Amino acid sequence: MNADLQVYNSLTRQKEVFKPLNHPRVGMYVCGPTVYNDVHLGNLRTFTSFDLIYRWLKELGYSVRYVRNITDVGHLENDADEGEDKIGKKARLEQLEPMEIVQRYTNGFHEVMRIFGNFPPSIEPTATGHIVEQIEMVKEIMSKGLAYEANGSVYFDVREFSKTQAYGELSGRQIDELMSGSRDLDGQSEKRDSLDFALWKKASPEHIMRWPSPWGEGFPGWHLECSVMSSKYLGMPFDIHGGGMDLKFPHHECEIAQNVAATGCSRPVQYWMHGNMLTLNGKKMSKSDGNFLLPGDLITGNHPLLSRGYSPQAIRFFFMQAHYGSTLDMSEEALQAAEKGYQRLSQAYTTLKGMPAEGNENPGVEAWAERCQKAMNDDFNSPILVAQLFEAAKWIQSAASGQLKLSPTALQTLKHEFERFFIRVLGLNEQQEGIGANRLEQVMELILEIRREARIKKDWGTSDLIRDRLGKAGIVVNDGKDTSSWQFEL
Ligand code: AMP
Ligand code: ZN
């Protein structure tokens, strides 16, 4: 097992040697999506970053329990303690059951995860499936004198908690500053202090999602579910907790406070890891600001910012070219560069697989494999790994043109390690985009060409027949002004 893995811990703000609590087992919890609309490309980036981390931990031989939740209740608008429940609101607008909304977007989320080559987690618990446990945790925190009831809601008492424990350590906020900077309560609030946050909220009469509790009918606060589900499935303390950078405060800070308050464990999570933001036009990609792209838009190319579609592998490769802890700006130029890079490596991999050993040269493949390993062990540094793969692609090219005559051992190591890092670690799955997918693309190109000819001749019968039959096969054709593109139904 590898003792060389270094992980950047957001809590201590430094790289640390990774030592799991129960070697060789690793527990990892990642905040999942709030399933009230489609995940956007920024969400996808964060989940893909943790997929890379999961893959590398497994590659190192750890037995990983990866828990990623589904938030299906309690996440209120503006991430605050007031406002409508995001899922309840969508259900009202669409005149559907909240659980229909939840099911629809959970299905969509799973489909996107699959198409982009992300492994499913070991456990995917839902907030609504853990109401009983959440009520128990609220009771536990109240019994410690660290939460209070007010008018059917229960709030965490931050001021009381901070008398004995640190609050704000993860996000680097000083409690005194937070207290002085916080809004004065307007006299109407039930909270004793504006820093306090809801553990349980009383449901107003029009609120659809509600459960009985010792404090009347209500629903859990957003932060509570993650405290409950992580400790239930991974124990307390556990190894890794992940999520996007924007969740550090208040969500993760509140999670820590809840777990410390309920269990007395002073450091519930050993390593906090945060994925950085995907930006668009230099600003955080976000649904509420209208500054976003959907994964499906990128595949079809149906978006004002795009001139055509891109394969899921090219998009995944675009993510992998940046370190998960750095921001990444999305532009069509950057995507095109990523696509080229991906194709070069993919081509190199195909060439490599069919390559015979023809000599006794070794350009240093063992040292190269070590450099790949070192890159991943250095806080999952995928851009350095990608650079190493390009190095290997040069050898493959030289070998293919007869300039380099690889020895059988060198060739075998190169094949083995290239596949390991390109396919298994980066998750650029050959199945979807390898030779089979290239053939499919060629066939689809031909079909769309025939359809284009038919449309030019105003042969609408043939054109519609092709569209309908493809539709039955789960392939959607999108007609642009001059060209058409296709995608698998999402
Ligand atoms: P949500 O469904 O809003 O709770 O978000 C799901 C995940 O996506 C969280 O881990 C967020 O931190 C993350 N996220 C949201 N916006 C972005 C973005 N622009 N770039 C990267 N990750 C994001
Ligand atoms: Zn969470």
XYZ file of C-alpha atoms and ligand atoms in Angstrom:
514
model
C 0.000 0.000 0.000
C 1.249 3.440 -0.802
C 2.399 5.687 1.988
C 3.472 8.364 -0.477
C 0.080 9.836 -1.226
C -0.105 13.484 -0.279
C -3.458 15.189 0.016
C -4.175 18.893 0.320
C -6.277 19.217 3.436
C -8.532 22.290 3.334
C -8.806 22.166 7.115
C -5.087 22.538 7.832
C -4.377 24.351 4.557
C -1.430 22.135 3.701
C -0.503 18.964 1.921
C -0.384 16.026 4.289
C 0.616 12.394 4.009
C -2.567 10.398 3.639
C -3.069 7.951 6.509
C -6.495 6.352 6.647
C -7.977 5.687 10.073
C -8.681 2.010 9.346
C -6.040 1.013 6.845
C -6.580 -0.436 4.227
C -10.134 0.850 4.317
C -10.983 4.421 3.341
C -14.247 6.236 3.981
C -15.095 9.101 1.640
C -18.210 11.269 1.717
C -19.012 13.752 -1.059
C -21.948 16.175 -1.015
C -24.225 15.154 -3.873
C -26.634 17.183 -5.994
C -29.825 18.901 -4.968
C -32.156 17.209 -7.418
C -34.481 20.050 -8.412
C -33.053 20.649 -11.881
C -30.425 19.364 -14.309
C -26.826 19.331 -13.113
C -24.750 21.911 -14.956
C -21.207 21.543 -16.205
C -19.759 23.050 -12.998
C -21.506 20.443 -10.848
C -20.242 17.800 -13.244
C -16.672 19.039 -12.839
C -16.792 18.644 -9.060
C -18.256 15.142 -9.246
C -15.680 14.191 -11.878
C -12.862 15.493 -9.658
C -14.003 13.182 -6.872
C -14.340 10.339 -9.345
C -10.648 10.805 -10.163
C -9.807 10.774 -6.447
C -11.916 7.633 -5.924
C -10.226 5.908 -8.864
C -6.719 6.701 -7.624
C -7.453 5.549 -4.063
C -8.721 2.266 -5.465
C -5.710 2.011 -7.762
C -3.462 2.320 -4.703
C -5.189 -0.750 -3.319
C -7.441 0.878 -0.736
C -10.846 -0.561 -0.156
C -12.933 2.586 -0.473
C -16.475 3.126 0.753
C -17.632 6.103 -1.255
C -20.833 7.739 -0.027
C -22.440 10.481 -2.113
C -25.854 11.692 -1.051
C -28.872 12.947 -2.914
C -30.341 16.113 -1.409
C -34.062 15.703 -1.876
C -35.349 17.939 0.902
C -34.256 20.828 3.107
C -32.163 22.861 0.665
C -33.893 26.227 0.725
C -33.533 28.972 -1.827
C -30.401 31.125 -1.494
C -28.845 28.398 0.667
C -30.282 30.218 3.694
C -32.727 29.334 6.449
C -35.596 31.242 4.883
C -37.406 30.865 1.590
C -39.019 27.994 -0.189
C -37.602 24.474 -0.446
C -35.958 24.207 -3.897
C -37.652 20.899 -4.642
C -41.007 21.916 -3.168
C -40.987 25.067 -5.304
C -40.245 23.176 -8.506
C -42.988 20.665 -7.663
C -45.472 23.503 -7.186
C -44.462 25.199 -10.440
C -44.711 21.983 -12.436
C -47.728 20.671 -10.550
C -45.977 17.431 -9.732
C -45.327 15.456 -6.578
C -41.993 16.520 -5.040
C -40.862 12.909 -5.364
C -41.589 13.030 -9.101
C -39.207 15.973 -9.355
C -36.659 14.116 -7.252
C -36.933 10.973 -9.372
C -36.725 12.819 -12.664
C -33.581 14.743 -11.811
C -31.965 11.852 -9.977
C -32.380 9.760 -13.127
C -30.952 12.572 -15.232
C -28.020 12.970 -12.850
C -27.205 9.254 -13.003
C -27.338 9.317 -16.782
C -24.935 12.264 -16.968
C -22.580 10.583 -14.490
C -22.595 7.413 -16.608
C -22.075 9.181 -19.927
C -19.109 11.090 -18.535
C -17.475 7.944 -17.177
C -18.033 8.493 -13.449
C -18.289 5.429 -11.233
C -21.401 5.201 -9.065
C -20.717 5.613 -5.336
C -20.835 2.620 -2.982
C -23.842 4.103 -1.183
C -26.129 6.888 -2.385
C -28.357 7.791 0.562
C -31.170 10.331 0.375
C -32.099 12.978 2.920
C -35.763 11.927 2.925
C -34.700 8.347 3.653
C -33.011 9.479 6.877
C -35.586 11.688 8.596
C -35.672 9.492 11.697
C -31.884 9.649 12.103
C -31.956 13.415 11.569
C -34.549 13.890 14.297
C -32.375 11.762 16.589
C -29.357 13.957 15.928
C -31.348 17.107 16.651
C -32.432 15.582 19.979
C -28.820 14.671 20.755
C -27.584 18.201 20.084
C -30.422 19.660 22.176
C -29.579 17.324 25.044
C -26.083 18.813 25.084
C -27.578 22.279 25.438
C -26.297 23.353 22.025
C -29.631 23.835 20.246
C -32.932 25.417 21.191
C -36.512 25.215 20.042
C -38.374 28.304 18.901
C -41.913 28.169 17.594
C -41.665 24.620 16.222
C -38.214 25.070 14.695
C -34.890 24.083 16.220
C -31.735 26.164 15.819
C -28.094 25.399 16.502
C -26.696 27.749 19.130
C -23.428 28.893 17.561
C -22.504 31.267 20.371
C -22.924 28.564 23.024
C -21.028 26.025 20.921
C -18.122 28.392 20.340
C -17.577 28.776 24.083
C -15.925 25.353 24.128
C -15.285 24.455 20.473
C -13.867 26.089 17.377
C -16.399 27.348 14.844
C -15.157 28.712 11.522
C -11.859 26.818 11.384
C -12.458 25.261 7.963
C -13.472 28.460 6.222
C -10.957 30.536 8.163
C -13.626 32.760 9.679
C -13.175 34.182 13.130
C -16.250 33.773 15.248
C -15.848 37.291 16.706
C -15.752 38.798 13.234
C -18.706 36.722 12.163
C -20.619 37.862 15.214
C -19.808 41.514 14.726
C -20.431 41.338 10.980
C -23.699 39.495 11.294
C -26.963 41.274 10.746
C -28.857 42.374 13.804
C -31.971 40.350 14.169
C -35.019 42.336 13.246
C -36.956 41.283 16.285
C -39.164 39.018 14.197
C -36.642 36.214 13.893
C -36.905 33.189 16.098
C -33.135 32.868 16.173
C -31.241 34.055 19.220
C -28.373 35.085 16.985
C -28.200 35.555 13.246
C -25.249 33.117 13.102
C -27.477 30.304 14.363
C -28.696 27.893 11.734
C -31.724 25.648 11.418
C -31.540 21.990 12.380
C -35.269 21.550 11.980
C -37.778 23.939 10.418
C -41.448 24.169 11.164
C -43.465 23.622 7.977
C -45.771 26.494 7.066
C -49.287 25.388 6.007
C -48.434 25.594 2.284
C -45.154 23.686 2.637
C -45.555 20.330 0.888
C -42.660 18.268 2.245
C -43.258 17.653 5.973
C -42.772 15.030 8.651
C -43.971 14.683 12.242
C -41.374 15.403 14.916
C -41.226 16.160 18.656
C -41.481 19.862 17.681
C -44.484 19.502 15.367
C -44.632 18.977 11.599
C -41.563 20.161 9.763
C -38.503 19.248 7.749
C -34.746 18.997 8.377
C -32.258 21.802 7.804
C -29.957 21.425 4.812
C -26.692 20.837 6.711
C -28.086 18.119 8.942
C -28.488 15.375 6.335
C -24.775 15.273 5.504
C -23.773 15.068 9.180
C -26.214 12.225 9.695
C -25.536 10.208 6.569
C -21.743 10.514 6.650
C -21.525 9.364 10.273
C -24.123 6.639 9.767
C -22.282 4.998 6.875
C -18.655 5.882 7.605
C -18.574 6.129 11.388
C -17.171 9.034 13.335
C -14.466 10.165 12.702
C -13.955 9.238 9.042
C -11.279 9.890 6.422
C -12.297 12.175 3.553
C -15.113 14.676 3.084
C -15.435 16.402 -0.258
C -17.530 18.914 -2.125
C -17.195 22.085 -4.159
C -15.307 25.054 -2.715
C -18.540 27.038 -2.414
C -19.836 24.568 0.175
C -17.086 25.344 2.704
C -19.226 27.977 4.336
C -21.794 27.684 5.696
C -22.578 24.081 4.713
C -19.397 22.254 5.760
C -18.725 24.523 8.706
C -22.197 23.736 10.033
C -21.706 20.022 9.366
C -18.571 20.029 11.519
C -20.326 21.900 14.325
C -23.251 19.458 14.281
C -21.022 16.378 14.402
C -18.801 17.809 17.129
C -21.865 18.812 19.148
C -23.675 15.489 18.728
C -20.764 13.085 19.212
C -18.105 14.985 21.119
C -15.585 13.917 18.467
C -13.372 16.984 18.059
C -12.254 16.237 14.494
C -15.071 14.435 12.682
C -13.268 14.483 9.316
C -9.538 13.851 8.858
C -9.148 15.327 5.372
C -11.432 17.969 3.938
C -11.079 18.220 0.173
C -12.620 20.887 -2.042
C -12.960 20.966 -5.802
C -12.540 24.378 -7.349
C -15.078 26.148 -9.522
C -15.669 25.902 -13.222
C -16.126 29.409 -14.541
C -17.770 30.752 -17.655
C -16.887 34.232 -18.856
C -14.645 34.433 -15.787
C -17.560 34.005 -13.381
C -18.607 30.968 -11.372
C -20.887 28.770 -13.427
C -24.248 28.972 -11.748
C -27.830 28.217 -12.635
C -29.326 31.051 -10.632
C -27.209 33.661 -12.470
C -28.052 32.186 -15.872
C -24.301 31.729 -16.403
C -24.149 28.047 -17.219
C -23.923 25.264 -19.765
C -25.564 21.878 -19.444
C -23.549 18.741 -20.177
C -26.097 17.885 -22.887
C -25.554 21.294 -24.570
C -21.897 20.476 -24.998
C -22.575 17.126 -26.547
C -25.103 18.492 -29.040
C -23.404 21.834 -29.583
C -26.840 23.406 -29.274
C -25.850 26.571 -27.463
C -25.102 30.130 -28.587
C -21.559 29.835 -27.176
C -20.745 26.720 -29.192
C -20.258 26.107 -32.891
C -20.595 22.312 -32.621
C -20.785 19.387 -30.207
C -17.998 17.619 -28.285
C -17.681 14.052 -27.057
C -18.026 13.334 -23.327
C -14.438 12.060 -23.362
C -13.098 15.337 -24.775
C -15.006 17.209 -22.058
C -13.730 14.886 -19.343
C -10.216 15.332 -20.689
C -10.737 19.115 -20.525
C -11.435 18.721 -16.789
C -8.442 16.427 -16.290
C -6.054 18.951 -17.828
C -6.597 21.155 -14.774
C -5.866 20.313 -11.142
C -9.052 19.796 -9.163
C -8.017 22.543 -6.738
C -7.626 25.208 -9.465
C -10.374 27.176 -11.109
C -10.993 26.308 -14.734
C -12.514 28.611 -17.320
C -14.759 27.122 -19.931
C -14.441 28.365 -23.506
C -14.867 26.769 -26.880
C -11.196 27.388 -27.680
C -10.104 25.515 -24.587
C -12.501 22.691 -25.426
C -11.120 22.388 -28.937
C -7.581 22.202 -27.598
C -8.686 19.513 -25.143
C -10.395 17.583 -27.910
C -7.199 17.606 -29.972
C -5.167 16.461 -26.990
C -7.623 13.717 -26.201
C -7.619 12.480 -29.779
C -3.830 12.397 -29.840
C -3.665 10.260 -26.732
C -6.548 8.078 -27.822
C -4.831 7.476 -31.160
C -1.553 6.720 -29.402
C -3.331 4.187 -27.219
C -4.896 2.428 -30.223
C -1.534 2.337 -32.024
C 0.195 1.053 -28.900
C -2.209 -1.829 -28.451
C -1.439 -3.268 -31.863
C 2.290 -2.607 -31.727
C 4.789 -5.500 -31.982
C 8.158 -5.450 -30.176
C 10.836 -4.956 -32.758
C 14.112 -4.314 -31.011
C 15.869 -3.817 -27.731
C 15.535 -0.114 -27.001
C 14.036 1.336 -23.851
C 13.654 5.111 -23.641
C 13.092 4.806 -19.875
C 9.548 3.557 -19.502
C 9.968 2.405 -15.890
C 11.094 5.852 -14.759
C 8.241 7.328 -16.793
C 5.684 5.090 -15.049
C 7.082 6.260 -11.731
C 6.654 9.869 -12.766
C 2.992 9.146 -13.590
C 2.534 7.532 -10.188
C 4.287 10.442 -8.499
C 2.021 12.959 -10.223
C -1.103 11.234 -8.927
C 0.409 10.798 -5.471
C 1.063 14.515 -5.375
C -2.501 15.501 -4.481
C -4.016 13.851 -7.576
C -2.129 16.056 -10.018
C -3.881 15.084 -13.241
C -2.357 17.878 -15.424
C 1.143 16.541 -14.715
C -0.078 13.037 -15.486
C -1.517 14.257 -18.800
C 1.839 15.868 -19.645
C 3.525 12.526 -18.966
C 1.074 10.746 -21.258
C 1.986 13.176 -24.042
C 5.649 12.246 -23.475
C 4.758 8.599 -23.951
C 2.717 9.454 -27.060
C 5.922 10.790 -28.638
C 7.652 7.437 -28.081
C 4.647 5.621 -29.485
C 4.780 7.778 -32.589
C 8.510 7.147 -33.027
C 7.996 3.433 -32.546
C 5.160 3.388 -35.078
C 7.325 5.140 -37.670
C 10.188 2.724 -37.050
C 12.576 5.277 -35.513
C 12.362 3.707 -32.064
C 12.628 -0.064 -31.721
C 11.157 -0.979 -28.368
C 12.253 -4.068 -26.471
C 9.547 -6.576 -25.481
C 9.819 -5.568 -21.798
C 9.719 -1.843 -22.522
C 6.727 -2.328 -24.795
C 4.885 -4.450 -22.271
C 5.420 -1.934 -19.471
C 4.382 0.914 -21.718
C 1.177 -0.879 -22.749
C 0.325 -1.815 -19.204
C 1.009 1.584 -17.650
C -0.488 3.672 -20.456
C -3.717 1.732 -20.158
C -3.656 2.023 -16.393
C -3.275 5.795 -16.357
C -5.216 6.798 -19.448
C -8.159 4.423 -19.164
C -8.456 3.396 -15.528
C -7.160 6.435 -13.648
C -8.288 9.320 -15.847
C -11.439 7.368 -16.673
C -11.245 7.997 -20.402
C -13.092 4.854 -21.190
C -12.175 3.154 -24.381
C -15.527 1.423 -24.620
C -17.322 4.672 -25.240
C -14.861 6.418 -27.466
C -12.489 3.743 -28.693
C -12.655 2.050 -32.040
C -16.317 1.089 -31.575
C -17.370 4.664 -30.959
C -15.292 5.933 -33.879
C -17.095 3.488 -36.114
C -20.439 4.612 -34.770
C -19.454 8.205 -35.473
C -18.549 7.336 -39.042
C -21.834 5.502 -39.551
C -23.788 8.397 -38.063
C -21.942 10.822 -40.289
C -23.026 8.760 -43.298
C -26.654 8.580 -42.142
C -26.801 12.334 -41.533
C -25.194 12.941 -44.933
C -27.897 10.842 -46.625
C -30.537 12.747 -44.688
C -28.992 16.076 -45.667
C -29.100 15.054 -49.349
C -32.745 14.061 -48.921
C -33.585 17.424 -47.384
C -31.831 19.295 -50.185
C -34.065 17.356 -52.613
C -37.043 18.143 -50.376
C -37.537 14.415 -49.880
C -39.177 14.948 -46.478
C -40.379 11.340 -46.317
C -36.838 9.942 -46.170
C -35.642 12.729 -43.925
C -38.432 12.091 -41.392
C -38.045 8.331 -41.620
C -34.368 8.609 -40.669
C -35.118 10.962 -37.782
C -37.933 8.747 -36.451
C -35.981 5.515 -36.696
C -32.971 7.056 -34.977
C -35.335 8.386 -32.323
C -36.568 4.857 -31.690
C -32.949 3.782 -31.237
C -32.490 6.493 -28.604
C -30.567 8.858 -30.886
C -31.756 12.442 -31.188
C -31.012 14.469 -34.299
C -30.633 18.219 -33.872
C -30.998 20.289 -37.012
C -28.897 23.430 -37.260
C -29.067 25.931 -40.108
C -26.794 24.026 -42.464
C -25.734 20.980 -40.532
C -27.252 18.442 -38.195
C -25.743 16.843 -35.134
C -26.773 13.880 -33.037
C -26.685 12.724 -29.457
C -27.831 9.833 -27.349
C -31.081 10.670 -25.631
C -30.177 12.054 -22.188
P -25.662 21.651 -5.649
O -26.548 20.694 -6.384
O -25.950 23.075 -5.925
O -25.626 21.361 -4.155
O -24.168 21.444 -6.199
C -23.571 20.186 -6.392
C -22.066 20.304 -6.355
O -21.583 21.111 -7.431
C -21.505 20.945 -5.074
O -20.380 20.214 -4.635
C -21.115 22.338 -5.522
O -20.058 22.846 -4.740
C -20.650 22.064 -6.930
N -20.660 23.256 -7.813
C -21.628 24.201 -7.955
N -21.273 25.146 -8.872
C -20.056 24.769 -9.343
C -19.137 25.321 -10.306
N -19.412 26.431 -11.001
N -17.967 24.671 -10.515
C -17.668 23.529 -9.834
N -18.482 22.958 -8.913
C -19.661 23.570 -8.664
Zn -23.386 18.150 2.168
